[in-house]
PDB file of C-alpha atoms in Angstrom:
ATOM      1  CA  MET Y  23     112.036 193.611-122.013  1.00 84.00           C
ATOM      2  CA  SER Y  24     110.352 195.461-124.957  1.00 90.00           C
ATOM      3  CA  GLU Y  25     108.173 193.450-127.242  1.00 95.00           C
ATOM      4  CA  GLU Y  26     106.984 194.359-130.887  1.00 96.00           C
ATOM      5  CA  LEU Y  27     103.283 195.086-131.015  1.00 96.00           C
ATOM      6  CA  HIS Y  28     101.389 194.542-134.156  1.00 94.00           C
ATOM      7  CA  LEU Y  29      99.049 197.498-134.258  1.00 95.00           C
ATOM      8  CA  GLY Y  30      98.704 198.022-137.991  1.00 93.00           C
ATOM      9  CA  SER Y  31     100.612 201.511-137.411  1.00 95.00           C
ATOM     10  CA  PRO Y  32     102.918 203.003-139.929  1.00 95.00           C
ATOM     11  CA  CYS Y  33     105.954 202.731-137.653  1.00 96.00           C
ATOM     12  CA  ASN Y  34     106.721 199.422-135.823  1.00 96.00           C
ATOM     13  CA  VAL Y  35     105.960 199.879-132.182  1.00 98.00           C
ATOM     14  CA  PHE Y  36     107.544 198.403-129.190  1.00 97.00           C
ATOM     15  CA  PHE Y  37     106.054 198.239-125.761  1.00 96.00           C
ATOM     16  CA  ASP Y  38     107.922 197.579-122.411  1.00 95.00           C
ATOM     17  CA  PRO Y  39     105.393 196.048-119.934  1.00 91.00           C
ATOM     18  CA  GLU Y  40     107.437 196.831-116.855  1.00 91.00           C
ATOM     19  CA  THR Y  41     108.048 200.476-117.490  1.00 91.00           C
ATOM     20  CA  PHE Y  42     104.718 200.979-119.307  1.00 89.00           C
ATOM     21  CA  ILE Y  43     106.839 202.841-122.369  1.00 95.00           C
ATOM     22  CA  TYR Y  44     105.686 202.395-125.922  1.00 97.00           C
ATOM     23  CA  SER Y  45     108.573 203.478-128.492  1.00 97.00           C
ATOM     24  CA  PHE Y  46     108.671 203.655-132.270  1.00 96.00           C
ATOM     25  CA  SER Y  47     111.243 205.359-134.731  1.00 94.00           C
ATOM     26  CA  THR Y  48     109.998 207.141-137.869  1.00 90.00           C
ATOM     27  CA  SER Y  49     111.188 206.558-141.257  1.00 89.00           C
ATOM     28  CA  LYS Y  50     113.652 209.775-140.694  1.00 86.00           C
ATOM     29  CA  GLY Y  51     115.185 207.992-137.909  1.00 88.00           C
ATOM     30  CA  VAL Y  52     113.498 210.103-135.276  1.00 88.00           C
ATOM     31  CA  GLU Y  53     113.009 208.025-131.968  1.00 93.00           C
ATOM     32  CA  TYR Y  54     109.895 208.643-129.798  1.00 93.00           C
ATOM     33  CA  ALA Y  55     108.933 207.365-126.601  1.00 95.00           C
ATOM     34  CA  ILE Y  56     105.072 207.308-125.280  1.00 95.00           C
ATOM     35  CA  VAL Y  57     105.170 207.228-121.514  1.00 94.00           C
ATOM     36  CA  PHE Y  58     102.359 206.366-119.353  1.00 92.00           C
ATOM     37  CA  THR Y  59     102.905 207.283-115.665  1.00 89.00           C
ATOM     38  CA  ASP Y  60     100.571 207.290-112.480  1.00 83.00           C
ATOM     39  CA  MET Y  61      98.542 210.554-112.447  1.00 77.00           C
ATOM     40  CA  TYR Y  62      99.745 211.850-109.032  1.00 71.00           C
ATOM     41  CA  LEU Y  63      97.997 215.231-109.515  1.00 69.00           C
ATOM     42  CA  PHE Y  64      94.631 213.158-108.782  1.00 72.00           C
ATOM     43  CA  ASP Y  65      95.783 211.994-105.334  1.00 72.00           C
ATOM     44  CA  ARG Y  66      94.545 215.297-103.808  1.00 73.00           C
ATOM     45  CA  ALA Y  67      91.053 215.132-105.501  1.00 74.00           C
ATOM     46  CA  SER Y  68      87.960 214.282-103.338  1.00 75.00           C
ATOM     47  CA  THR Y  69      87.063 211.390-105.731  1.00 74.00           C
ATOM     48  CA  ILE Y  70      90.541 209.637-105.794  1.00 70.00           C
ATOM     49  CA  ASP Y  71      89.100 206.494-103.946  1.00 70.00           C
ATOM     50  CA  GLN Y  72      86.675 206.090-106.886  1.00 71.00           C
ATOM     51  CA  ILE Y  73      88.928 206.580-109.740  1.00 75.00           C
ATOM     52  CA  GLN Y  74      90.786 203.605-111.505  1.00 73.00           C
ATOM     53  CA  LYS Y  75      93.624 203.646-113.535  1.00 79.00           C
ATOM     54  CA  PRO Y  76      94.641 207.475-114.159  1.00 83.00           C
ATOM     55  CA  PHE Y  77      97.697 208.204-116.225  1.00 87.00           C
ATOM     56  CA  ASP Y  78      99.717 211.222-117.319  1.00 88.00           C
ATOM     57  CA  ILE Y  79     101.045 210.869-120.876  1.00 90.00           C
ATOM     58  CA  LEU Y  80     104.319 212.052-122.230  1.00 89.00           C
ATOM     59  CA  ILE Y  81     105.085 212.227-125.805  1.00 88.00           C
ATOM     60  CA  GLU Y  82     108.907 212.649-126.109  1.00 88.00           C
ATOM     61  CA  ASN Y  83     111.331 212.971-129.092  1.00 86.00           C
ATOM     62  CA  LEU Y  84     114.332 210.969-127.810  1.00 89.00           C
ATOM     63  CA  ASN Y  85     116.707 212.617-130.320  1.00 84.00           C
ATOM     64  CA  GLY Y  86     116.645 215.678-127.908  1.00 74.00           C
ATOM     65  CA  GLY Y  87     116.986 218.977-129.913  1.00 61.00           C
ATOM     66  CA  THR Y  88     116.148 217.414-133.131  1.00 57.00           C
ATOM     67  CA  LYS Y  89     113.406 219.379-135.031  1.00 60.00           C
ATOM     68  CA  THR Y  90     110.686 217.362-136.383  1.00 60.00           C
ATOM     69  CA  SER Y  91     107.769 217.699-138.553  1.00 65.00           C
ATOM     70  CA  TRP Y  92     104.653 216.299-137.337  1.00 67.00           C
ATOM     71  CA  ASP Y  93     103.897 213.954-140.173  1.00 75.00           C
ATOM     72  CA  THR Y  94     101.082 211.607-140.507  1.00 85.00           C
ATOM     73  CA  ASP Y  95     102.897 208.553-139.825  1.00 90.00           C
ATOM     74  CA  ILE Y  96     103.672 210.027-136.279  1.00 89.00           C
ATOM     75  CA  ARG Y  97      99.986 211.064-135.687  1.00 89.00           C
ATOM     76  CA  ASP Y  98      98.623 207.731-136.887  1.00 91.00           C
ATOM     77  CA  THR Y  99     101.243 205.587-134.840  1.00 94.00           C
ATOM     78  CA  ILE Y 100     100.301 207.486-131.763  1.00 91.00           C
ATOM     79  CA  SER Y 101      96.614 207.190-132.690  1.00 91.00           C
ATOM     80  CA  CYS Y 102      97.282 203.386-132.762  1.00 93.00           C
ATOM     81  CA  ILE Y 103      99.062 203.391-129.448  1.00 94.00           C
ATOM     82  CA  LEU Y 104      95.918 205.098-127.763  1.00 92.00           C
ATOM     83  CA  GLU Y 105      93.664 202.789-129.053  1.00 92.00           C
ATOM     84  CA  HIS Y 106      95.887 199.699-127.637  1.00 94.00           C
ATOM     85  CA  PHE Y 107      96.031 201.605-124.402  1.00 94.00           C
ATOM     86  CA  PHE Y 108      92.237 202.144-124.144  1.00 94.00           C
ATOM     87  CA  GLU Y 109      91.458 198.542-124.683  1.00 94.00           C
ATOM     88  CA  ASP Y 110      91.232 198.647-121.027  1.00 94.00           C
ATOM     89  CA  THR Y 111      88.197 201.038-120.795  1.00 95.00           C
ATOM     90  CA  GLU Y 112      88.808 201.921-117.031  1.00 93.00           C
ATOM     91  CA  LYS Y 113      92.058 203.815-118.025  1.00 92.00           C
ATOM     92  CA  ALA Y 114      91.983 207.568-118.219  1.00 92.00           C
ATOM     93  CA  ILE Y 115      94.786 209.994-119.293  1.00 92.00           C
ATOM     94  CA  SER Y 116      95.824 213.430-118.576  1.00 89.00           C
ATOM     95  CA  PHE Y 117      97.756 215.347-121.130  1.00 88.00           C
ATOM     96  CA  THR Y 118      99.595 218.541-120.596  1.00 87.00           C
ATOM     97  CA  CYS Y 119     101.230 220.363-123.718  1.00 84.00           C
ATOM     98  CA  ASP Y 120     104.732 221.714-122.694  1.00 77.00           C
ATOM     99  CA  THR Y 121     104.870 225.494-122.830  1.00 79.00           C
ATOM    100  CA  GLY Y 122     108.419 226.027-121.597  1.00 77.00           C
ATOM    101  CA  ASP Y 123     109.556 226.751-125.217  1.00 80.00           C
ATOM    102  CA  GLY Y 124     106.732 228.990-126.045  1.00 83.00           C
ATOM    103  CA  TYR Y 125     105.001 226.269-128.375  1.00 82.00           C
ATOM    104  CA  GLY Y 126     102.556 224.941-125.909  1.00 85.00           C
ATOM    105  CA  LEU Y 127      99.426 226.425-127.934  1.00 89.00           C
ATOM    106  CA  ALA Y 128     100.808 224.957-131.322  1.00 86.00           C
ATOM    107  CA  ARG Y 129     101.038 221.662-129.529  1.00 85.00           C
ATOM    108  CA  SER Y 130      97.794 222.133-128.155  1.00 90.00           C
ATOM    109  CA  ARG Y 131      96.235 222.854-131.667  1.00 90.00           C
ATOM    110  CA  LYS Y 132      98.137 219.857-133.096  1.00 86.00           C
ATOM    111  CA  PHE Y 133      96.851 217.298-130.649  1.00 86.00           C
ATOM    112  CA  ASN Y 134      93.240 218.641-130.958  1.00 90.00           C
ATOM    113  CA  GLN Y 135      93.609 218.186-134.856  1.00 90.00           C
ATOM    114  CA  TRP Y 136      94.851 214.936-134.303  1.00 86.00           C
ATOM    115  CA  PHE Y 137      92.219 213.776-132.024  1.00 88.00           C
ATOM    116  CA  ALA Y 138      89.516 215.332-134.308  1.00 90.00           C
ATOM    117  CA  ILE Y 139      90.394 212.900-137.190  1.00 87.00           C
ATOM    118  CA  SER Y 140      91.218 209.964-135.044  1.00 86.00           C
ATOM    119  CA  PRO Y 141      89.557 206.579-136.452  1.00 83.00           C
ATOM    120  CA  PHE Y 142      88.348 205.707-132.674  1.00 82.00           C
ATOM    121  CA  LYS Y 143      87.504 209.311-131.437  1.00 86.00           C
ATOM    122  CA  GLU Y 144      83.860 208.292-130.933  1.00 91.00           C
ATOM    123  CA  GLU Y 145      85.030 205.670-128.446  1.00 93.00           C
ATOM    124  CA  LEU Y 146      86.753 208.489-126.355  1.00 94.00           C
ATOM    125  CA  VAL Y 147      85.843 211.577-124.355  1.00 95.00           C
ATOM    126  CA  LYS Y 148      88.173 214.628-124.179  1.00 94.00           C
ATOM    127  CA  VAL Y 149      87.672 217.383-121.720  1.00 95.00           C
ATOM    128  CA  ASP Y 150      90.117 220.276-122.261  1.00 94.00           C
ATOM    129  CA  LYS Y 151      91.210 223.106-119.781  1.00 92.00           C
ATOM    130  CA  LYS Y 152      93.455 225.987-120.177  1.00 91.00           C
ATOM    131  CA  ILE Y 153      95.004 226.949-116.833  1.00 88.00           C
ATOM    132  CA  LEU Y 154      96.592 229.968-116.034  1.00 87.00           C
ATOM    133  CA  THR Y 155      98.925 229.625-113.057  1.00 83.00           C
ATOM    134  CA  LYS Y 156     102.090 231.736-111.826  1.00 81.00           C
ATOM    135  CA  GLY Y 157     101.730 233.723-115.096  1.00 82.00           C
ATOM    136  CA  ARG Y 158     101.870 230.720-117.520  1.00 84.00           C
ATOM    137  CA  ILE Y 159      99.182 229.116-119.638  1.00 87.00           C
ATOM    138  CA  TYR Y 160      99.101 225.257-119.534  1.00 88.00           C
ATOM    139  CA  TYR Y 161      96.878 223.550-122.251  1.00 91.00           C
ATOM    140  CA  THR Y 162      95.688 220.174-120.712  1.00 91.00           C
ATOM    141  CA  SER Y 163      93.440 217.470-121.530  1.00 93.00           C
ATOM    142  CA  LEU Y 164      91.626 214.584-120.001  1.00 93.00           C
ATOM    143  CA  ILE Y 165      90.889 211.563-122.025  1.00 94.00           C
ATOM    144  CA  TYR Y 166      88.914 208.555-121.103  1.00 94.00           C
ATOM    145  CA  HIS Y 167      86.697 205.802-122.756  1.00 95.00           C
ATOM    146  CA  VAL Y 168      83.168 206.260-123.231  1.00 96.00           C
ATOM    147  CA  ASP Y 169      82.460 203.143-121.398  1.00 96.00           C
ATOM    148  CA  ASN Y 170      84.732 204.137-118.452  1.00 94.00           C
ATOM    149  CA  SER Y 171      82.662 203.508-115.172  1.00 93.00           C
ATOM    150  CA  TYR Y 172      84.248 206.321-113.250  1.00 91.00           C
ATOM    151  CA  GLN Y 173      83.474 209.203-115.666  1.00 93.00           C
ATOM    152  CA  GLU Y 174      81.800 211.409-113.282  1.00 93.00           C
ATOM    153  CA  ASP Y 175      84.499 211.020-110.517  1.00 90.00           C
ATOM    154  CA  LEU Y 176      87.197 211.542-113.498  1.00 92.00           C
ATOM    155  CA  VAL Y 177      85.884 214.976-114.571  1.00 93.00           C
ATOM    156  CA  LYS Y 178      85.306 216.110-111.049  1.00 91.00           C
ATOM    157  CA  ALA Y 179      88.930 215.146-110.134  1.00 90.00           C
ATOM    158  CA  TYR Y 180      90.049 217.047-113.161  1.00 89.00           C
ATOM    159  CA  GLU Y 181      88.137 220.255-112.402  1.00 90.00           C
ATOM    160  CA  GLU Y 182      89.376 219.946-108.711  1.00 90.00           C
ATOM    161  CA  VAL Y 183      93.019 219.732-110.098  1.00 85.00           C
ATOM    162  CA  ALA Y 184      92.507 222.483-112.404  1.00 87.00           C
ATOM    163  CA  GLN Y 185      91.193 224.933-109.706  1.00 87.00           C
ATOM    164  CA  GLN Y 186      94.035 223.818-107.489  1.00 84.00           C
ATOM    165  CA  MET Y 187      96.653 224.828-110.084  1.00 80.00           C
ATOM    166  CA  ALA Y 188      95.089 228.003-110.774  1.00 80.00           C
ATOM    167  CA  LYS Y 189      95.094 229.308-107.340  1.00 76.00           C
ATOM    168  CA  PRO Y 190      97.694 231.939-106.902  1.00 68.00           C
TER     169      PRO Y 190
END
């Protein structure tokens, strides 16, 4: 059952603690889901036993093919969601920009711009990787709180996964 969060964001944000999905609608009626799932890629990493609470993040436009402009309300709402997510400093997320439609680099640039002006970026560490595998480039990021006790293990696991993905 979703509950409304009062995050001070431009859009009303709802959170379903059972599915770990945040959702919001823009003033233009476009609906988004911010989905956090267990990060299974790290399962093969040598440091998996030391890492706590790694997640993948998916930002999904629920209106399907509806083209949207990435306005500041979307950016600021996602920033508030991430700030709420990282209240638990042991959490970490991996973000991969979808490249299937040829806009992966544009998404990566937009995400980097958003992160650069985020009001709580000083509390987070962001590590970026560009991974070439099977003729495709994937733009990825690992983000964790500066107070995360498992920083070294997270970075090592991220490096290992990137190397595994890049193998032919």
